Tab-separated table of C-alpha atoms and ligand atoms in Angstrom:
chain	number	residue	atom	x	y	z
A	5	MET	CA	7.512	-32.595	17.494
A	6	SER	CA	4.325	-32.323	16.093
A	7	SER	CA	3.992	-29.482	13.367
A	8	ILE	CA	2.773	-26.169	13.799
A	9	LEU	CA	-0.334	-25.453	12.433
A	10	SER	CA	-1.074	-22.085	11.160
A	11	PRO	CA	-4.639	-21.447	9.406
A	12	SER	CA	-4.979	-18.783	6.703
A	13	LEU	CA	-7.586	-16.338	7.273
A	14	LEU	CA	-7.637	-15.415	3.332
A	15	ALA	CA	-9.722	-18.323	2.944
A	16	ALA	CA	-12.107	-17.421	5.333
A	17	ASP	CA	-15.427	-15.987	4.967
A	18	PHE	CA	-14.876	-12.019	5.990
A	19	LEU	CA	-18.501	-11.749	7.331
A	20	HIS	CA	-17.294	-13.662	9.950
A	21	LEU	CA	-13.844	-13.490	10.713
A	22	GLY	CA	-14.584	-13.503	14.347
A	23	GLU	CA	-16.276	-16.856	13.655
A	24	ALA	CA	-12.801	-17.894	12.516
A	25	VAL	CA	-10.849	-16.730	14.894
A	26	THR	CA	-12.653	-18.757	17.648
A	27	LEU	CA	-12.252	-21.510	15.261
A	28	ILE	CA	-9.070	-21.238	15.699
A	29	ASN	CA	-8.867	-20.097	19.806
A	30	GLU	CA	-11.086	-23.465	20.049
A	31	THR	CA	-9.269	-25.697	18.139
A	32	GLU	CA	-5.562	-27.845	17.824
A	33	ALA	CA	-4.310	-25.206	15.641
A	34	ASP	CA	-1.603	-22.854	16.382
A	35	TRP	CA	-1.425	-19.536	14.774
A	36	VAL	CA	-3.341	-17.090	13.035
A	37	HIS	CA	-2.187	-16.561	9.294
A	38	CYS	CA	-3.340	-13.576	7.934
A	39	ASP	CA	-1.742	-12.561	4.468
A	40	VAL	CA	-1.669	-8.743	3.651
A	41	MET	CA	-1.670	-7.521	-0.095
A	42	ASP	CA	-1.737	-4.307	-1.373
A	43	GLY	CA	-1.745	-5.129	-5.179
A	44	GLN	CA	1.816	-4.160	-6.486
A	45	PHE	CA	4.132	-6.712	-5.407
A	46	VAL	CA	1.388	-9.285	-6.027
A	47	PRO	CA	-1.714	-8.789	-8.284
A	48	ASN	CA	-4.476	-8.459	-5.311
A	49	ILE	CA	-5.658	-6.630	-2.569
A	50	SER	CA	-6.436	-8.576	0.906
A	51	PHE	CA	-7.043	-6.950	4.163
A	52	GLY	CA	-4.627	-4.030	6.138
A	53	LEU	CA	-3.645	-2.629	9.770
A	54	PRO	CA	-7.230	-2.234	10.781
A	55	VAL	CA	-8.674	-5.705	10.410
A	56	ILE	CA	-5.574	-7.048	11.686
A	57	ARG	CA	-5.788	-5.023	15.009
A	58	ASP	CA	-9.241	-6.664	14.907
A	59	ILE	CA	-8.251	-9.730	14.957
A	60	ALA	CA	-5.311	-9.427	17.444
A	61	ARG	CA	-7.904	-8.289	20.249
A	62	ALA	CA	-10.095	-11.526	19.191
A	63	ALA	CA	-7.155	-14.186	18.891
A	64	ARG	CA	-6.164	-15.968	21.908
A	65	LYS	CA	-3.083	-17.606	19.490
A	66	PRO	CA	0.134	-15.556	18.283
A	67	LEU	CA	-0.603	-13.747	14.882
A	68	ASP	CA	1.406	-14.958	11.734
A	69	VAL	CA	1.378	-11.948	9.688
A	70	HIS	CA	2.863	-12.433	5.737
A	71	LEU	CA	3.548	-9.055	4.094
A	72	MET	CA	3.380	-9.634	0.834
A	73	ILE	CA	3.644	-5.981	-0.102
A	74	GLU	CA	6.573	-3.635	-1.459
A	75	ARG	CA	8.899	-2.016	0.709
A	76	PRO	CA	7.389	-3.209	3.586
A	77	GLU	CA	9.999	-1.862	6.145
A	78	GLN	CA	7.725	1.476	5.840
A	79	PHE	CA	4.859	0.045	7.603
A	80	LEU	CA	7.161	-2.432	10.564
A	81	ALA	CA	6.041	-0.522	13.363
A	82	ASP	CA	2.515	0.108	12.026
A	83	PHE	CA	2.315	-3.854	12.137
A	84	LYS	CA	3.967	-4.039	15.836
A	85	GLN	CA	1.017	-2.229	17.178
A	86	ALA	CA	-1.660	-3.683	15.842
A	87	GLY	CA	-0.397	-6.997	17.359
A	88	ALA	CA	1.688	-8.942	14.744
A	89	THR	CA	3.555	-12.001	16.783
A	90	TYR	CA	5.517	-13.553	14.193
A	91	LEU	CA	6.081	-10.828	10.807
A	92	THR	CA	7.149	-12.183	7.526
A	93	ILE	CA	8.355	-10.086	4.199
A	94	HIS	CA	9.442	-11.352	0.960
A	95	GLN	CA	12.979	-11.256	0.203
A	96	GLU	CA	11.805	-9.705	-3.560
A	97	ALA	CA	10.105	-6.901	-2.160
A	98	SER	CA	12.855	-5.862	1.119
A	99	ARG	CA	15.715	-3.843	-0.940
A	100	HIS	CA	17.413	-3.987	2.308
A	101	LEU	CA	16.627	-7.244	3.741
A	102	ASP	CA	18.966	-6.957	6.611
A	103	ARG	CA	17.936	-3.570	7.819
A	104	SER	CA	14.414	-4.774	7.824
A	105	LEU	CA	14.881	-7.926	9.756
A	106	HIS	CA	16.981	-6.213	12.424
A	107	ALA	CA	14.116	-4.079	13.104
A	108	ILE	CA	11.786	-6.435	13.174
A	109	ARG	CA	13.553	-8.039	15.905
A	110	GLU	CA	14.400	-4.651	17.207
A	111	LEU	CA	10.954	-4.166	17.662
A	112	GLY	CA	10.072	-7.120	19.654
A	113	MET	CA	8.613	-9.324	16.779
A	114	ARG	CA	9.899	-12.174	15.658
A	115	PRO	CA	11.025	-11.643	12.072
A	116	GLY	CA	9.947	-13.966	8.575
A	117	ILE	CA	11.545	-14.901	5.566
A	118	ALA	CA	9.412	-15.261	2.436
A	119	LEU	CA	10.771	-16.606	-1.100
A	120	ASN	CA	8.286	-16.555	-3.990
A	121	PRO	CA	8.623	-20.064	-5.881
A	122	ALA	CA	11.252	-18.198	-8.724
A	123	THR	CA	12.994	-17.344	-5.948
A	124	PRO	CA	16.351	-19.602	-4.735
A	125	ALA	CA	17.328	-20.838	-1.526
A	126	GLU	CA	21.143	-19.592	-2.015
A	127	THR	CA	20.059	-16.088	-1.548
A	128	LEU	CA	19.290	-16.678	2.336
A	129	THR	CA	22.941	-18.130	2.876
A	130	HIS	CA	24.066	-14.908	4.288
A	131	VAL	CA	21.124	-13.755	6.223
A	132	LEU	CA	19.677	-16.910	7.302
A	133	HIS	CA	20.074	-16.101	10.992
A	134	LEU	CA	18.772	-13.098	11.468
A	135	ALA	CA	15.374	-15.032	10.567
A	136	ASP	CA	12.881	-16.962	13.326
A	137	LEU	CA	11.045	-18.511	10.032
A	138	VAL	CA	11.337	-19.038	6.380
A	139	LEU	CA	8.594	-19.358	4.118
A	140	VAL	CA	8.412	-20.969	1.428
A	141	MET	CA	6.160	-20.137	-1.088
A	142	THR	CA	4.275	-23.409	-2.542
A	143	VAL	CA	2.404	-21.537	-5.407
A	144	ASN	CA	2.947	-17.857	-6.257
A	145	PRO	CA	1.787	-15.765	-4.037
A	146	GLY	CA	-1.632	-13.426	-4.348
A	147	PHE	CA	-4.299	-15.609	-4.405
A	148	GLY	CA	-5.686	-18.510	-2.477
A	149	GLY	CA	-6.808	-22.633	-4.114
A	150	GLN	CA	-4.417	-22.354	-6.490
A	151	SER	CA	-2.319	-26.084	-7.027
A	152	PHE	CA	0.568	-26.421	-5.434
A	153	ILE	CA	3.873	-26.578	-7.711
A	154	PRO	CA	5.630	-29.557	-6.766
A	155	TYR	CA	9.296	-27.967	-7.650
A	156	THR	CA	8.582	-26.083	-4.049
A	157	LEU	CA	9.863	-29.661	-2.465
A	158	GLU	CA	13.541	-29.594	-3.621
A	159	LYS	CA	13.737	-25.795	-2.151
A	160	VAL	CA	12.327	-27.115	1.230
A	161	LYS	CA	14.768	-30.106	1.125
A	162	GLN	CA	17.810	-27.579	0.662
A	163	LEU	CA	16.321	-25.109	3.223
A	164	ARG	CA	15.725	-27.832	5.984
A	165	GLN	CA	19.851	-28.623	5.310
A	166	MET	CA	20.228	-25.286	5.264
A	167	ILE	CA	18.840	-24.758	8.865
A	168	ASP	CA	19.654	-27.849	10.535
A	169	ALA	CA	23.722	-26.634	9.534
A	170	SER	CA	22.846	-23.316	11.134
A	171	GLY	CA	22.302	-25.377	14.416
A	172	LEU	CA	19.514	-22.251	14.912
A	173	ASP	CA	16.057	-22.920	15.709
A	174	ILE	CA	14.325	-21.595	12.727
A	175	ARG	CA	11.097	-22.608	11.628
A	176	LEU	CA	10.245	-23.531	8.223
A	177	GLU	CA	6.929	-22.616	6.874
A	178	VAL	CA	4.729	-23.847	3.100
A	179	ASP	CA	2.275	-22.101	2.304
A	180	GLY	CA	0.180	-22.479	-0.994
A	181	GLY	CA	-1.878	-25.651	-1.929
A	182	VAL	CA	-1.141	-27.235	1.245
A	183	ASP	CA	-3.521	-29.649	2.323
A	184	LEU	CA	-3.784	-33.210	2.965
A	185	ARG	CA	-3.025	-34.668	-0.227
A	186	THR	CA	0.311	-32.494	-0.504
A	187	ALA	CA	1.723	-32.368	3.174
A	188	PRO	CA	2.705	-35.611	3.811
A	189	ALA	CA	5.236	-35.257	1.629
A	190	LEU	CA	6.164	-31.402	2.662
A	191	LEU	CA	6.438	-32.527	6.390
A	192	GLU	CA	8.903	-34.958	4.616
A	193	ALA	CA	11.144	-32.727	2.898
A	194	GLY	CA	11.517	-30.678	5.957
A	195	ALA	CA	8.835	-28.555	6.987
A	196	ASP	CA	7.571	-27.733	10.348
A	197	THR	CA	5.546	-24.963	10.016
A	198	LEU	CA	2.244	-25.695	7.879
A	199	VAL	CA	0.002	-23.389	6.465
A	200	ALA	CA	-3.614	-23.834	4.725
A	201	GLY	CA	-5.640	-21.639	3.728
A	202	SER	CA	-8.782	-23.132	1.839
A	203	ALA	CA	-7.985	-26.640	3.181
A	204	ILE	CA	-9.433	-25.768	5.971
A	205	PHE	CA	-11.916	-22.872	5.384
A	206	GLY	CA	-12.991	-24.573	2.687
A	207	ALA	CA	-14.307	-28.065	4.030
A	208	PRO	CA	-17.701	-29.400	5.131
A	209	ASP	CA	-16.111	-29.550	8.757
A	210	PRO	CA	-13.110	-27.277	9.240
A	211	ALA	CA	-12.475	-28.093	13.241
A	212	ALA	CA	-12.270	-31.969	11.639
A	213	MET	CA	-9.612	-30.976	9.077
A	214	ILE	CA	-7.313	-28.644	11.459
A	215	ARG	CA	-7.256	-32.348	13.439
A	216	GLN	CA	-6.516	-34.364	10.754
A	217	LEU	CA	-3.296	-32.227	9.672
A	218	LYS	CA	-2.428	-31.559	12.860
A	219	ALA	CA	-2.661	-35.580	13.206
A	220	LEU	CA	-0.083	-35.541	10.028
A	221	GLY	CA	2.649	-35.049	12.317
B	28	LIG	C1	-1.020	-17.104	-0.553
B	28	LIG	C2	-0.852	-16.458	0.233
B	28	LIG	C3	-1.380	-17.840	1.176
B	28	LIG	C4	-2.950	-18.374	0.857
B	28	LIG	C5	-2.900	-19.866	1.003
B	28	LIG	O1	-0.688	-15.702	-1.448
B	28	LIG	O2	0.153	-16.498	0.727
B	28	LIG	O3	-1.280	-17.888	2.897
B	28	LIG	O4	-4.223	-18.170	1.921
B	28	LIG	O5	-4.548	-20.235	0.111
B	28	LIG	P1	-4.205	-22.275	0.344
B	28	LIG	O6	-3.977	-23.130	1.289
B	28	LIG	O7	-5.990	-22.033	-0.207
B	28	LIG	O8	-3.570	-22.381	-0.931
B	29	LIG	ZN1	0.676	-16.548	3.774
């Protein structure tokens, strides 16, 4: 089964976001990864609801929304309205993770849980079944274009085992420093969903890069 590719718009030219969405629409890319940052949970601010709404209007593929914000529970309904298909919240940012994951599903979205590099896989033991996606941060969240952190590979392997043991259909997504050099080991470790920002939008030919990343398997 081929992996899902979710290009991150964070690395696109914000003056031409429409062109980036068109590229995703017209290539083998599967989802549209949207990184929302609040300047609190991470030391950066990206874009928010009005921008997501416009991306959703243009996109013909599911929106994979990654919230890097404190207290995400305040905004779950707003992201549904804006057009999110997957809504991923950070384990570290959500005090009542169980409640928030239920709320995301009840709103009609697919719940995801993200883990910072330092957060152990075991923190998900009791709530894994509530998620449709686990996102392993393979860099510290907040910025595009950082180098992949090698020790996160172990966590990907561990989560692959946990997901397989659960028997549930849960996607295992990796985000940060994913490119042609790092993706093969991540796929080998059990990731089935790749986020790539600068590898795609920083490439001389983004459509060719999408093809090459998809061809990895
Ligand atoms: C970082 C974001 C990523 C970012 C990845 O905090 O969550 O989605 O766009 O960028 P690259 O692929 O450039 O590391
Ligand atoms: Zn992301």
